[in-house]
PDB file of C-alpha atoms in Angstrom:
ATOM      1  CA  MET T   1      -0.002   0.195  -0.024  1.00 48.00           C
ATOM      2  CA  TYR T   2       1.305   3.465  -0.805  1.00 41.00           C
ATOM      3  CA  GLU T   3       0.575   6.709   0.709  1.00 44.00           C
ATOM      4  CA  GLN T   4       0.782  10.332  -1.250  1.00 43.00           C
ATOM      5  CA  GLY T   5       3.054  12.535   0.577  1.00 45.00           C
ATOM      6  CA  THR T   6       5.557  15.303   0.190  1.00 45.00           C
ATOM      7  CA  GLY T   7       8.248  13.345  -0.882  1.00 47.00           C
ATOM      8  CA  GLY T   8       6.677  11.205  -3.261  1.00 50.00           C
ATOM      9  CA  VAL T   9       4.307   7.853  -2.156  1.00 48.00           C
ATOM     10  CA  THR T  10       4.428   6.048   0.863  1.00 48.00           C
ATOM     11  CA  PRO T  11       2.535   3.356   2.428  1.00 53.00           C
ATOM     12  CA  GLY T  12      -1.338   3.605   3.108  1.00 57.00           C
ATOM     13  CA  VAL T  13      -2.731   4.136  -0.418  1.00 52.00           C
ATOM     14  CA  SER T  14      -2.977   1.473  -3.001  1.00 55.00           C
ATOM     15  CA  ARG T  15      -1.684   2.156  -6.548  1.00 53.00           C
ATOM     16  CA  ARG T  16      -4.836   2.267  -8.146  1.00 51.00           C
ATOM     17  CA  ASP T  17      -6.439   5.139  -5.164  1.00 54.00           C
ATOM     18  CA  PHE T  18      -3.002   6.704  -6.075  1.00 45.00           C
ATOM     19  CA  VAL T  19      -3.600   7.044  -9.768  1.00 44.00           C
ATOM     20  CA  ARG T  20      -7.093   7.863  -9.271  1.00 50.00           C
ATOM     21  CA  LEU T  21      -6.570  10.778  -6.802  1.00 48.00           C
ATOM     22  CA  ALA T  22      -3.983  12.488  -8.707  1.00 48.00           C
ATOM     23  CA  ALA T  23      -5.981  12.168 -11.990  1.00 45.00           C
ATOM     24  CA  GLY T  24      -8.982  13.833 -10.033  1.00 48.00           C
ATOM     25  CA  SER T  25      -6.365  16.331  -9.099  1.00 47.00           C
ATOM     26  CA  ALA T  26      -5.273  17.249 -12.255  1.00 45.00           C
ATOM     27  CA  LEU T  27      -8.481  16.824 -14.372  1.00 44.00           C
ATOM     28  CA  GLY T  28     -10.784  18.593 -11.187  1.00 48.00           C
ATOM     29  CA  ALA T  29     -13.183  16.996  -8.946  1.00 46.00           C
ATOM     30  CA  GLY T  30     -15.846  15.051 -10.038  1.00 47.00           C
ATOM     31  CA  SER T  31     -14.208  14.791 -13.706  1.00 44.00           C
ATOM     32  CA  VAL T  32     -16.086  12.396 -16.075  1.00 43.00           C
ATOM     33  CA  LEU T  33     -12.736  11.560 -17.646  1.00 41.00           C
ATOM     34  CA  ALA T  34     -11.006  10.246 -14.524  1.00 41.00           C
ATOM     35  CA  PRO T  35     -12.856   6.903 -14.390  1.00 43.00           C
ATOM     36  CA  ALA T  36     -11.492   6.143 -17.951  1.00 41.00           C
ATOM     37  CA  ILE T  37      -7.794   6.094 -16.704  1.00 40.00           C
ATOM     38  CA  ALA T  38      -6.192   2.654 -17.178  1.00 43.00           C
ATOM     39  CA  TYR T  39      -4.415   1.272 -14.421  1.00 44.00           C
ATOM     40  CA  ALA T  40      -1.306  -1.000 -15.232  1.00 47.00           C
ATOM     41  CA  ASP T  41      -2.141  -3.420 -12.719  1.00 53.00           C
ATOM     42  CA  GLU T  42      -5.656  -4.263 -14.107  1.00 54.00           C
ATOM     43  CA  PRO T  43      -5.843  -6.885 -16.667  1.00 58.00           C
ATOM     44  CA  ALA T  44      -6.207  -5.770 -20.378  1.00 60.00           C
ATOM     45  CA  SER T  45      -9.658  -6.074 -21.662  1.00 64.00           C
ATOM     46  CA  PRO T  46     -10.063  -8.971 -24.420  1.00 68.00           C
ATOM     47  CA  LYS T  47      -9.386  -7.890 -27.988  1.00 70.00           C
ATOM     48  CA  PRO T  48     -12.795  -8.059 -29.764  1.00 71.00           C
ATOM     49  CA  ALA T  49     -13.492 -10.757 -32.170  1.00 70.00           C
ATOM     50  CA  GLU T  50     -13.076  -9.669 -36.073  1.00 72.00           C
ATOM     51  CA  PRO T  51     -16.400  -9.593 -37.729  1.00 64.00           C
ATOM     52  CA  ASP T  52     -17.492 -11.737 -40.396  1.00 65.00           C
ATOM     53  CA  PRO T  53     -16.547  -9.683 -43.628  1.00 65.00           C
ATOM     54  CA  LEU T  54     -19.417 -10.807 -45.076  1.00 63.00           C
ATOM     55  CA  TYR T  55     -21.805  -9.624 -42.309  1.00 62.00           C
ATOM     56  CA  PRO T  56     -24.294  -7.471 -42.723  1.00 62.00           C
ATOM     57  CA  TYR T  57     -23.219  -6.658 -46.052  1.00 67.00           C
ATOM     58  CA  ALA T  58     -24.003  -9.891 -47.894  1.00 68.00           C
ATOM     59  CA  VAL T  59     -26.349 -12.601 -47.541  1.00 67.00           C
ATOM     60  CA  PRO T  60     -25.179 -15.799 -49.486  1.00 66.00           C
ATOM     61  CA  VAL T  61     -27.544 -17.980 -50.754  1.00 70.00           C
ATOM     62  CA  THR T  62     -26.879 -21.537 -50.090  1.00 72.00           C
ATOM     63  CA  VAL T  63     -29.451 -24.187 -50.391  1.00 70.00           C
ATOM     64  CA  THR T  64     -28.860 -28.143 -48.947  1.00 76.00           C
ATOM     65  CA  GLU T  65     -30.843 -30.892 -50.063  1.00 79.00           C
ATOM     66  CA  ASP T  66     -32.721 -31.135 -46.563  1.00 75.00           C
ATOM     67  CA  GLU T  67     -33.777 -27.533 -47.075  1.00 74.00           C
ATOM     68  CA  LEU T  68     -34.992 -28.116 -50.598  1.00 75.00           C
ATOM     69  CA  ARG T  69     -36.993 -31.095 -48.959  1.00 74.00           C
ATOM     70  CA  ARG T  70     -38.516 -28.474 -46.672  1.00 78.00           C
ATOM     71  CA  ARG T  71     -39.081 -25.699 -48.804  1.00 88.00           C
ATOM     72  CA  LYS T  72     -42.625 -23.893 -49.127  1.00 95.00           C
ATOM     73  CA  ARG T  73     -44.001 -21.003 -50.715  1.00 97.00           C
ATOM     74  CA  VAL T  74     -45.354 -18.231 -48.862  1.00 98.00           C
ATOM     75  CA  LEU T  75     -48.435 -15.991 -50.085  1.00 98.00           C
ATOM     76  CA  VAL T  76     -48.974 -12.765 -47.927  1.00 98.00           C
ATOM     77  CA  VAL T  77     -52.478 -11.201 -48.605  1.00 98.00           C
ATOM     78  CA  VAL T  78     -52.538  -7.596 -47.613  1.00 98.00           C
ATOM     79  CA  ASP T  79     -55.747  -6.234 -46.039  1.00 98.00           C
ATOM     80  CA  TYR T  80     -58.076  -7.340 -48.593  1.00 98.00           C
ATOM     81  CA  GLN T  81     -61.303  -5.857 -46.662  1.00 98.00           C
ATOM     82  CA  VAL T  82     -64.607  -4.803 -47.365  1.00 98.00           C
ATOM     83  CA  ASP T  83     -63.675  -1.254 -46.590  1.00 97.00           C
ATOM     84  CA  PHE T  84     -60.929  -1.173 -48.913  1.00 97.00           C
ATOM     85  CA  VAL T  85     -62.560  -2.876 -51.757  1.00 98.00           C
ATOM     86  CA  ASP T  86     -66.535  -2.118 -52.098  1.00 97.00           C
ATOM     87  CA  GLY T  87     -69.206  -1.201 -49.476  1.00 91.00           C
ATOM     88  CA  GLY T  88     -67.147   0.093 -47.119  1.00 91.00           C
ATOM     89  CA  VAL T  89     -66.115   3.682 -45.896  1.00 90.00           C
ATOM     90  CA  PHE T  90     -64.160   3.950 -49.213  1.00 92.00           C
ATOM     91  CA  GLY T  91     -66.641   3.015 -51.361  1.00 94.00           C
ATOM     92  CA  THR T  92     -66.125   0.788 -54.800  1.00 96.00           C
ATOM     93  CA  VAL T  93     -62.348   0.650 -55.479  1.00 97.00           C
ATOM     94  CA  GLU T  94     -63.140  -0.877 -59.114  1.00 97.00           C
ATOM     95  CA  PRO T  95     -59.506  -2.504 -59.348  1.00 98.00           C
ATOM     96  CA  ALA T  96     -59.541  -3.912 -56.013  1.00 98.00           C
ATOM     97  CA  LEU T  97     -62.961  -5.338 -56.853  1.00 98.00           C
ATOM     98  CA  ALA T  98     -61.846  -6.729 -60.311  1.00 98.00           C
ATOM     99  CA  ILE T  99     -58.921  -8.941 -58.714  1.00 98.00           C
ATOM    100  CA  GLU T 100     -61.214 -11.042 -56.757  1.00 98.00           C
ATOM    101  CA  ASP T 101     -61.440 -14.225 -58.921  1.00 98.00           C
ATOM    102  CA  ASP T 102     -57.690 -14.175 -59.573  1.00 98.00           C
ATOM    103  CA  LEU T 103     -56.729 -13.626 -55.913  1.00 98.00           C
ATOM    104  CA  TYR T 104     -59.141 -16.209 -54.938  1.00 98.00           C
ATOM    105  CA  ALA T 105     -57.432 -18.685 -57.166  1.00 98.00           C
ATOM    106  CA  LEU T 106     -54.060 -17.830 -56.031  1.00 98.00           C
ATOM    107  CA  ILE T 107     -54.932 -18.147 -52.320  1.00 98.00           C
ATOM    108  CA  LYS T 108     -56.821 -21.755 -53.274  1.00 98.00           C
ATOM    109  CA  ASP T 109     -53.663 -22.876 -55.210  1.00 98.00           C
ATOM    110  CA  TYR T 110     -51.283 -22.289 -52.027  1.00 98.00           C
ATOM    111  CA  GLN T 111     -53.595 -23.720 -49.531  1.00 98.00           C
ATOM    112  CA  ASP T 112     -53.851 -27.105 -52.161  1.00 98.00           C
ATOM    113  CA  ALA T 113     -50.636 -27.346 -52.361  1.00 97.00           C
ATOM    114  CA  GLY T 114     -49.910 -27.129 -48.580  1.00 96.00           C
ATOM    115  CA  ASP T 115     -47.959 -23.887 -48.628  1.00 97.00           C
ATOM    116  CA  ILE T 116     -48.250 -21.202 -46.155  1.00 97.00           C
ATOM    117  CA  VAL T 117     -51.008 -18.659 -46.364  1.00 98.00           C
ATOM    118  CA  VAL T 118     -50.330 -15.418 -44.446  1.00 98.00           C
ATOM    119  CA  TYR T 119     -53.403 -12.590 -44.565  1.00 98.00           C
ATOM    120  CA  THR T 120     -53.411  -9.027 -42.887  1.00 98.00           C
ATOM    121  CA  GLN T 121     -56.425  -7.179 -41.447  1.00 98.00           C
ATOM    122  CA  ASP T 122     -55.956  -3.291 -40.973  1.00 97.00           C
ATOM    123  CA  THR T 123     -57.361  -3.112 -37.466  1.00 95.00           C
ATOM    124  CA  HIS T 124     -58.539   0.193 -35.946  1.00 94.00           C
ATOM    125  CA  PRO T 125     -60.356   0.236 -32.622  1.00 93.00           C
ATOM    126  CA  ALA T 126     -62.875   3.134 -32.720  1.00 92.00           C
ATOM    127  CA  ASP T 127     -62.020   4.365 -29.163  1.00 93.00           C
ATOM    128  CA  THR T 128     -58.398   5.033 -30.238  1.00 92.00           C
ATOM    129  CA  TYR T 129     -58.193   5.639 -33.775  1.00 90.00           C
ATOM    130  CA  ASP T 130     -58.349   9.545 -33.231  1.00 93.00           C
ATOM    131  CA  ALA T 131     -55.136   9.371 -31.280  1.00 91.00           C
ATOM    132  CA  THR T 132     -53.167   7.647 -34.332  1.00 91.00           C
ATOM    133  CA  ARG T 133     -50.964   9.521 -36.821  1.00 89.00           C
ATOM    134  CA  GLU T 134     -53.388   7.699 -39.583  1.00 90.00           C
ATOM    135  CA  ALA T 135     -56.296   9.484 -38.328  1.00 89.00           C
ATOM    136  CA  THR T 136     -54.994  12.644 -39.911  1.00 92.00           C
ATOM    137  CA  ILE T 137     -55.009  10.935 -43.349  1.00 91.00           C
ATOM    138  CA  ASN T 138     -58.163   8.686 -43.463  1.00 90.00           C
ATOM    139  CA  PRO T 139     -61.432   8.736 -41.924  1.00 92.00           C
ATOM    140  CA  PRO T 140     -62.014   6.116 -39.408  1.00 93.00           C
ATOM    141  CA  HIS T 141     -62.239   2.451 -40.994  1.00 96.00           C
ATOM    142  CA  CYS T 142     -61.380  -1.334 -40.539  1.00 96.00           C
ATOM    143  CA  ILE T 143     -63.171  -0.802 -36.977  1.00 95.00           C
ATOM    144  CA  PRO T 144     -63.125  -4.794 -35.746  1.00 95.00           C
ATOM    145  CA  GLY T 145     -66.692  -6.026 -35.490  1.00 95.00           C
ATOM    146  CA  THR T 146     -68.006  -3.957 -38.440  1.00 96.00           C
ATOM    147  CA  GLU T 147     -68.569  -5.064 -41.950  1.00 97.00           C
ATOM    148  CA  GLY T 148     -65.744  -3.098 -43.240  1.00 96.00           C
ATOM    149  CA  TRP T 149     -63.315  -4.910 -41.389  1.00 97.00           C
ATOM    150  CA  GLU T 150     -64.237  -8.384 -42.780  1.00 98.00           C
ATOM    151  CA  ILE T 151     -62.376  -9.922 -45.736  1.00 98.00           C
ATOM    152  CA  TYR T 152     -64.007  -9.262 -48.715  1.00 98.00           C
ATOM    153  CA  GLY T 153     -66.068 -11.506 -51.052  1.00 98.00           C
ATOM    154  CA  ARG T 154     -64.985 -14.928 -51.798  1.00 98.00           C
ATOM    155  CA  CYS T 155     -61.832 -14.883 -50.357  1.00 98.00           C
ATOM    156  CA  ARG T 156     -63.400 -14.665 -46.827  1.00 98.00           C
ATOM    157  CA  GLU T 157     -64.216 -18.348 -47.149  1.00 98.00           C
ATOM    158  CA  LEU T 158     -60.183 -19.240 -47.598  1.00 98.00           C
ATOM    159  CA  LEU T 159     -58.628 -16.430 -45.300  1.00 98.00           C
ATOM    160  CA  THR T 160     -59.621 -17.658 -41.715  1.00 97.00           C
ATOM    161  CA  PRO T 161     -57.565 -18.464 -38.663  1.00 96.00           C
ATOM    162  CA  GLU T 162     -58.408 -22.189 -39.283  1.00 97.00           C
ATOM    163  CA  ARG T 163     -57.144 -22.358 -42.660  1.00 97.00           C
ATOM    164  CA  ALA T 164     -54.685 -19.239 -42.759  1.00 98.00           C
ATOM    165  CA  ILE T 165     -52.067 -17.383 -40.418  1.00 98.00           C
ATOM    166  CA  ALA T 166     -54.119 -14.126 -39.490  1.00 97.00           C
ATOM    167  CA  VAL T 167     -51.900 -10.954 -38.696  1.00 97.00           C
ATOM    168  CA  ARG T 168     -54.145  -8.003 -37.349  1.00 96.00           C
ATOM    169  CA  LYS T 169     -52.191  -4.595 -37.500  1.00 96.00           C
ATOM    170  CA  GLY T 170     -52.880  -1.079 -36.623  1.00 93.00           C
ATOM    171  CA  THR T 171     -50.617   0.810 -39.425  1.00 93.00           C
ATOM    172  CA  TYR T 172     -49.519   0.152 -43.040  1.00 95.00           C
ATOM    173  CA  GLY T 173     -46.890  -1.872 -42.543  1.00 96.00           C
ATOM    174  CA  SER T 174     -46.973  -5.082 -39.622  1.00 97.00           C
ATOM    175  CA  LYS T 175     -43.787  -5.615 -37.618  1.00 94.00           C
ATOM    176  CA  GLU T 176     -45.186  -8.649 -36.412  1.00 96.00           C
ATOM    177  CA  LEU T 177     -45.300 -10.133 -40.072  1.00 97.00           C
ATOM    178  CA  PRO T 178     -41.545 -10.710 -40.297  1.00 97.00           C
ATOM    179  CA  SER T 179     -41.141 -11.823 -36.860  1.00 96.00           C
ATOM    180  CA  ILE T 180     -44.197 -14.538 -37.413  1.00 96.00           C
ATOM    181  CA  LEU T 181     -42.316 -15.933 -40.805  1.00 97.00           C
ATOM    182  CA  GLU T 182     -38.685 -15.927 -38.782  1.00 96.00           C
ATOM    183  CA  ALA T 183     -40.826 -18.152 -36.474  1.00 95.00           C
ATOM    184  CA  LEU T 184     -41.596 -20.801 -38.976  1.00 94.00           C
ATOM    185  CA  ARG T 185     -38.099 -20.626 -40.100  1.00 92.00           C
ATOM    186  CA  SER T 186     -36.636 -21.174 -36.857  1.00 91.00           C
ATOM    187  CA  GLN T 187     -39.073 -24.144 -36.692  1.00 92.00           C
ATOM    188  CA  GLY T 188     -37.484 -25.831 -39.756  1.00 90.00           C
ATOM    189  CA  THR T 189     -39.388 -24.186 -42.380  1.00 92.00           C
ATOM    190  CA  ALA T 190     -37.403 -22.888 -45.563  1.00 91.00           C
ATOM    191  CA  PHE T 191     -38.727 -20.542 -47.688  1.00 95.00           C
ATOM    192  CA  GLU T 192     -39.012 -20.760 -51.530  1.00 95.00           C
ATOM    193  CA  SER T 193     -40.302 -17.883 -52.345  1.00 97.00           C
ATOM    194  CA  ILE T 194     -42.546 -15.020 -50.487  1.00 98.00           C
ATOM    195  CA  GLU T 195     -45.503 -13.452 -52.913  1.00 98.00           C
ATOM    196  CA  VAL T 196     -47.162 -10.417 -51.753  1.00 98.00           C
ATOM    197  CA  ALA T 197     -50.870  -9.529 -52.988  1.00 98.00           C
ATOM    198  CA  GLY T 198     -53.901  -7.591 -51.982  1.00 98.00           C
ATOM    199  CA  VAL T 199     -54.743  -3.642 -51.302  1.00 98.00           C
ATOM    200  CA  SER T 200     -53.512  -1.141 -51.793  1.00 97.00           C
ATOM    201  CA  THR T 201     -50.488  -1.655 -53.888  1.00 98.00           C
ATOM    202  CA  THR T 202     -49.178   1.815 -53.548  1.00 97.00           C
ATOM    203  CA  CYS T 203     -49.567   2.338 -49.470  1.00 97.00           C
ATOM    204  CA  ARG T 204     -50.136  -1.134 -47.304  1.00 97.00           C
ATOM    205  CA  VAL T 205     -48.665  -3.799 -50.092  1.00 98.00           C
ATOM    206  CA  LEU T 206     -46.014  -1.308 -50.669  1.00 98.00           C
ATOM    207  CA  HIS T 207     -45.129  -1.378 -46.821  1.00 98.00           C
ATOM    208  CA  ASN T 208     -45.146  -5.124 -46.004  1.00 98.00           C
ATOM    209  CA  ALA T 209     -43.448  -5.825 -49.428  1.00 98.00           C
ATOM    210  CA  ILE T 210     -40.372  -4.016 -48.266  1.00 98.00           C
ATOM    211  CA  LEU T 211     -40.261  -5.061 -44.898  1.00 98.00           C
ATOM    212  CA  LEU T 212     -40.242  -8.675 -46.328  1.00 98.00           C
ATOM    213  CA  TYR T 213     -37.907  -8.108 -48.712  1.00 97.00           C
ATOM    214  CA  THR T 214     -35.346  -6.359 -45.973  1.00 95.00           C
ATOM    215  CA  PHE T 215     -35.794  -9.123 -43.416  1.00 95.00           C
ATOM    216  CA  PHE T 216     -35.433 -11.932 -46.194  1.00 95.00           C
ATOM    217  CA  PRO T 217     -32.802 -10.699 -48.499  1.00 91.00           C
ATOM    218  CA  GLU T 218     -32.245 -14.127 -49.844  1.00 90.00           C
ATOM    219  CA  VAL T 219     -35.660 -15.085 -50.549  1.00 95.00           C
ATOM    220  CA  PRO T 220     -37.202 -13.835 -54.087  1.00 96.00           C
ATOM    221  CA  VAL T 221     -40.163 -11.579 -53.285  1.00 98.00           C
ATOM    222  CA  ILE T 222     -42.826 -11.762 -55.953  1.00 98.00           C
ATOM    223  CA  MET T 223     -45.541  -9.642 -57.111  1.00 98.00           C
ATOM    224  CA  ASP T 224     -48.506 -10.094 -59.587  1.00 98.00           C
ATOM    225  CA  ALA T 225     -50.386  -7.512 -61.762  1.00 98.00           C
ATOM    226  CA  ARG T 226     -53.125  -9.510 -61.714  1.00 98.00           C
ATOM    227  CA  THR T 227     -53.552  -9.928 -57.789  1.00 98.00           C
ATOM    228  CA  THR T 228     -52.471  -6.634 -56.432  1.00 98.00           C
ATOM    229  CA  ALA T 229     -54.721  -2.996 -56.933  1.00 98.00           C
ATOM    230  CA  SER T 230     -54.256   0.401 -56.072  1.00 97.00           C
ATOM    231  CA  TYR T 231     -57.351   3.054 -56.634  1.00 95.00           C
ATOM    232  CA  THR T 232     -56.461   3.258 -60.284  1.00 97.00           C
ATOM    233  CA  ASP T 233     -54.873   0.689 -62.694  1.00 97.00           C
ATOM    234  CA  ASP T 234     -52.346   3.481 -64.089  1.00 97.00           C
ATOM    235  CA  ARG T 235     -51.283   3.699 -60.182  1.00 97.00           C
ATOM    236  CA  THR T 236     -50.834  -0.077 -59.835  1.00 98.00           C
ATOM    237  CA  MET T 237     -49.033  -0.412 -63.119  1.00 98.00           C
ATOM    238  CA  GLU T 238     -46.743   2.866 -62.289  1.00 98.00           C
ATOM    239  CA  GLN T 239     -45.699   1.211 -58.641  1.00 98.00           C
ATOM    240  CA  LEU T 240     -45.136  -2.427 -60.096  1.00 98.00           C
ATOM    241  CA  ARG T 241     -42.578  -0.938 -62.409  1.00 98.00           C
ATOM    242  CA  VAL T 242     -40.851   0.763 -59.645  1.00 98.00           C
ATOM    243  CA  MET T 243     -40.735  -2.218 -57.362  1.00 98.00           C
ATOM    244  CA  GLU T 244     -39.503  -4.173 -60.547  1.00 98.00           C
ATOM    245  CA  GLY T 245     -36.562  -1.864 -60.703  1.00 98.00           C
ATOM    246  CA  TRP T 246     -35.775  -2.290 -56.864  1.00 97.00           C
ATOM    247  CA  GLY T 247     -35.592  -6.195 -57.245  1.00 96.00           C
ATOM    248  CA  PHE T 248     -38.938  -7.533 -56.816  1.00 98.00           C
ATOM    249  CA  ILE T 249     -40.020 -10.443 -59.306  1.00 98.00           C
ATOM    250  CA  VAL T 250     -43.239  -8.752 -60.943  1.00 98.00           C
ATOM    251  CA  LYS T 251     -45.567 -11.327 -62.847  1.00 98.00           C
ATOM    252  CA  TRP T 252     -47.012  -9.248 -65.620  1.00 97.00           C
TER     253      TRP T 252
END
């Protein structure tokens, strides 16, 4: 033990405390820099491991034979609800109405093949909607328990919690959607592709497609012009051309 004195250091104060006292004196009492002093008698911090040079900048696409046997297609149907198609808050949206038969056939194809079908339902409880950001843009819509919240038309018989995975969301994109798919993958499911359909192409479909593209960069994300719609055909086609340029696979 050492002690600071007029002639140097004397027994009574540890080397660590002496350095701490000296640092405090030089830097001023309460200095935030003093605790950062490194002491010679303390073990050196371990050197951090070198990061993988590919992570997170590249995702190698490797598929084993086992994964090939376990691969499934994923279909995500976004917000094909009465309020957004026909007879709800937003009236009749002709392009959304026009995709009903093709969307029904697509859902049935996935279900008959034993692939994964997920559907989202925009959900805004009436007593909280006014406090949301979306309330500054759109009137109250997709209120649980109302007809406008329900899945539209023939697709309602296929998009049920018994036949598909239901995701309720309170904004355009669903942060739970990638988590659900990641949970399926962690349980052993390998994804062949992710296809996104529904309404509207320029808003809710767009938000969720980008989330999926970001979270699963090694999986092809597909859009089909026959099964997604915006408020006009021109807006739908324009958005799909943009998304094709971003790397989405678009079926024309």
